[in-house]
Amino acid sequence: MERMMRTRQERPTDAAPAHPSPSRPAPRWAVRAAQLITLIVLPTGLWRLAMVCGFPSGYTAAGFVPFDTPGAKLWMLMLSVSCELLALLSLGLVRPWGETIPRWIPVVGGRPVRPLAAVVPAAAGALALTVIWAAMPLWWTYPHTDMTPAGRLLVGVIYQPLVLWGPLLGAVTVSYYRRTGGSRTAHTNTACPANAATASEPMATVVAPGHTP
């Protein structure tokens, strides 16, 4: 009996980390894809900003009239800035600030980002962008009487890359989920080894010499 008690007391237990281990770094292809998203959105934003500044940007004099109003310029400015900000957000799927909120942000700074809080909006955005720009390759099949031939060519060239925005964002989102969602779920569902050991092993019974249980 004493030998059995000594064996139980000396049995080693595996210690579990108090905090979940950090996720794996984003693969190189995902980093490049996120960076590419910011670049493919930039030309169209600069093209609209040129129109805000009063340049026809490929439109004829008559075709540029609807865009040469304060309301249209405000809309183009907001659209350009919003698109670029959304593109920059894709970097959060491959950077540490996409997993832990930066500390300089008031109230929530330093808190971990729930994977689904990033995955769901990113996946929805990827689907919406894929649908929005799916018909862009058909640009060349439509007449554009309000544009010059050079302007039609320019707009067609700088807008074609936007077809890749949705698929690239979708691929980066899947990579982010695989790195963060699966690992955090596994950690959440793993029982603490100390508690498991306590629950699985019966409490040792102290028996006086000369007696049996």
PDB file of N, CA, C and O in Angstrom, residues 24-31 93-94 119 168-181:
ATOM      1  N   ARG A  24       0.496  30.901 -35.634  1.00  0.00           N
ATOM      2  CA  ARG A  24       1.629  30.859 -36.545  1.00  0.00           C
ATOM      3  C   ARG A  24       1.679  32.127 -37.379  1.00  0.00           C
ATOM      4  O   ARG A  24       0.641  32.736 -37.663  1.00  0.00           O
ATOM      5  N   PRO A  25       2.856  32.547 -37.814  1.00  0.00           N
ATOM      6  CA  PRO A  25       2.941  33.715 -38.697  1.00  0.00           C
ATOM      7  C   PRO A  25       2.198  33.443 -39.998  1.00  0.00           C
ATOM      8  O   PRO A  25       2.074  32.304 -40.442  1.00  0.00           O
ATOM      9  N   ALA A  26       1.700  34.503 -40.597  1.00  0.00           N
ATOM     10  CA  ALA A  26       0.987  34.359 -41.863  1.00  0.00           C
ATOM     11  C   ALA A  26       1.944  33.859 -42.938  1.00  0.00           C
ATOM     12  O   ALA A  26       3.101  34.291 -43.002  1.00  0.00           O
ATOM     13  N   PRO A  27       1.503  32.946 -43.784  1.00  0.00           N
ATOM     14  CA  PRO A  27       2.376  32.477 -44.867  1.00  0.00           C
ATOM     15  C   PRO A  27       2.726  33.617 -45.812  1.00  0.00           C
ATOM     16  O   PRO A  27       1.989  34.608 -45.930  1.00  0.00           O
ATOM     17  N   ARG A  28       3.839  33.463 -46.489  1.00  0.00           N
ATOM     18  CA  ARG A  28       4.320  34.547 -47.346  1.00  0.00           C
ATOM     19  C   ARG A  28       3.325  34.894 -48.442  1.00  0.00           C
ATOM     20  O   ARG A  28       3.139  36.058 -48.777  1.00  0.00           O
ATOM     21  N   TRP A  29       2.659  33.883 -48.996  1.00  0.00           N
ATOM     22  CA  TRP A  29       1.717  34.168 -50.078  1.00  0.00           C
ATOM     23  C   TRP A  29       0.558  35.018 -49.574  1.00  0.00           C
ATOM     24  O   TRP A  29       0.043  35.875 -50.322  1.00  0.00           O
ATOM     25  N   ALA A  30       0.103  34.784 -48.333  1.00  0.00           N
ATOM     26  CA  ALA A  30      -0.999  35.575 -47.788  1.00  0.00           C
ATOM     27  C   ALA A  30      -0.567  37.017 -47.558  1.00  0.00           C
ATOM     28  O   ALA A  30      -1.341  37.955 -47.809  1.00  0.00           O
ATOM     29  N   VAL A  31       0.664  37.220 -47.083  1.00  0.00           N
ATOM     30  CA  VAL A  31       1.176  38.581 -46.893  1.00  0.00           C
ATOM     31  C   VAL A  31       1.249  39.308 -48.232  1.00  0.00           C
ATOM     32  O   VAL A  31       0.831  40.466 -48.362  1.00  0.00           O
ATOM     33  N   LEU A  93      -5.328  40.961 -41.525  1.00  0.00           N
ATOM     34  CA  LEU A  93      -5.447  39.503 -41.567  1.00  0.00           C
ATOM     35  C   LEU A  93      -4.091  38.809 -41.613  1.00  0.00           C
ATOM     36  O   LEU A  93      -4.026  37.587 -41.487  1.00  0.00           O
ATOM     37  N   VAL A  94      -3.026  39.592 -41.793  1.00  0.00           N
ATOM     38  CA  VAL A  94      -1.684  38.998 -41.832  1.00  0.00           C
ATOM     39  C   VAL A  94      -0.731  39.687 -40.862  1.00  0.00           C
ATOM     40  O   VAL A  94       0.455  39.354 -40.820  1.00  0.00           O
ATOM     41  N   VAL A 119     -13.311  37.283 -39.343  1.00  0.00           N
ATOM     42  CA  VAL A 119     -13.553  36.385 -40.465  1.00  0.00           C
ATOM     43  C   VAL A 119     -14.888  36.656 -41.141  1.00  0.00           C
ATOM     44  O   VAL A 119     -14.978  36.705 -42.376  1.00  0.00           O
ATOM     45  N   LEU A 168      -8.819  37.510 -53.792  1.00  0.00           N
ATOM     46  CA  LEU A 168      -7.632  37.649 -52.950  1.00  0.00           C
ATOM     47  C   LEU A 168      -8.015  37.803 -51.484  1.00  0.00           C
ATOM     48  O   LEU A 168      -7.416  37.179 -50.599  1.00  0.00           O
ATOM     49  N   LEU A 169      -9.022  38.634 -51.214  1.00  0.00           N
ATOM     50  CA  LEU A 169      -9.473  38.813 -49.840  1.00  0.00           C
ATOM     51  C   LEU A 169     -10.022  37.513 -49.277  1.00  0.00           C
ATOM     52  O   LEU A 169      -9.797  37.185 -48.103  1.00  0.00           O
ATOM     53  N   GLY A 170     -10.736  36.752 -50.100  1.00  0.00           N
ATOM     54  CA  GLY A 170     -11.253  35.472 -49.640  1.00  0.00           C
ATOM     55  C   GLY A 170     -10.140  34.498 -49.272  1.00  0.00           C
ATOM     56  O   GLY A 170     -10.211  33.815 -48.255  1.00  0.00           O
ATOM     57  N   ALA A 171      -9.094  34.451 -50.085  1.00  0.00           N
ATOM     58  CA  ALA A 171      -7.974  33.548 -49.800  1.00  0.00           C
ATOM     59  C   ALA A 171      -7.246  33.951 -48.517  1.00  0.00           C
ATOM     60  O   ALA A 171      -6.895  33.103 -47.692  1.00  0.00           O
ATOM     61  N   VAL A 172      -7.044  35.262 -48.327  1.00  0.00           N
ATOM     62  CA  VAL A 172      -6.371  35.735 -47.121  1.00  0.00           C
ATOM     63  C   VAL A 172      -7.238  35.479 -45.889  1.00  0.00           C
ATOM     64  O   VAL A 172      -6.727  35.154 -44.807  1.00  0.00           O
ATOM     65  N   THR A 173      -8.539  35.588 -46.040  1.00  0.00           N
ATOM     66  CA  THR A 173      -9.452  35.327 -44.926  1.00  0.00           C
ATOM     67  C   THR A 173      -9.387  33.862 -44.498  1.00  0.00           C
ATOM     68  O   THR A 173      -9.371  33.551 -43.297  1.00  0.00           O
ATOM     69  N   VAL A 174      -9.362  32.963 -45.460  1.00  0.00           N
ATOM     70  CA  VAL A 174      -9.244  31.535 -45.135  1.00  0.00           C
ATOM     71  C   VAL A 174      -7.930  31.259 -44.405  1.00  0.00           C
ATOM     72  O   VAL A 174      -7.885  30.507 -43.425  1.00  0.00           O
ATOM     73  N   SER A 175      -6.855  31.883 -44.867  1.00  0.00           N
ATOM     74  CA  SER A 175      -5.557  31.708 -44.199  1.00  0.00           C
ATOM     75  C   SER A 175      -5.605  32.217 -42.764  1.00  0.00           C
ATOM     76  O   SER A 175      -5.095  31.578 -41.842  1.00  0.00           O
ATOM     77  N   TYR A 176      -6.244  33.365 -42.556  1.00  0.00           N
ATOM     78  CA  TYR A 176      -6.366  33.925 -41.207  1.00  0.00           C
ATOM     79  C   TYR A 176      -7.166  32.999 -40.293  1.00  0.00           C
ATOM     80  O   TYR A 176      -6.791  32.756 -39.137  1.00  0.00           O
ATOM     81  N   TYR A 177      -8.248  32.451 -40.802  1.00  0.00           N
ATOM     82  CA  TYR A 177      -9.077  31.559 -39.980  1.00  0.00           C
ATOM     83  C   TYR A 177      -8.323  30.294 -39.604  1.00  0.00           C
ATOM     84  O   TYR A 177      -8.413  29.814 -38.468  1.00  0.00           O
ATOM     85  N   ARG A 178      -7.576  29.756 -40.538  1.00  0.00           N
ATOM     86  CA  ARG A 178      -6.819  28.541 -40.251  1.00  0.00           C
ATOM     87  C   ARG A 178      -5.742  28.786 -39.202  1.00  0.00           C
ATOM     88  O   ARG A 178      -5.442  27.906 -38.395  1.00  0.00           O
ATOM     89  N   ARG A 179      -5.165  29.986 -39.203  1.00  0.00           N
ATOM     90  CA  ARG A 179      -4.112  30.284 -38.238  1.00  0.00           C
ATOM     91  C   ARG A 179      -4.651  30.609 -36.857  1.00  0.00           C
ATOM     92  O   ARG A 179      -4.030  30.296 -35.848  1.00  0.00           O
ATOM     93  N   THR A 180      -5.785  31.268 -36.781  1.00  0.00           N
ATOM     94  CA  THR A 180      -6.280  31.775 -35.504  1.00  0.00           C
ATOM     95  C   THR A 180      -7.524  31.058 -35.004  1.00  0.00           C
ATOM     96  O   THR A 180      -7.597  30.696 -33.833  1.00  0.00           O
ATOM     97  N   GLY A 181      -8.481  30.841 -35.850  1.00  0.00           N
ATOM     98  CA  GLY A 181      -9.733  30.230 -35.412  1.00  0.00           C
ATOM     99  C   GLY A 181      -9.558  28.831 -34.904  1.00  0.00           C
ATOM    100  O   GLY A 181     -10.021  28.472 -33.823  1.00  0.00           O
TER     101      GLY A 181
END
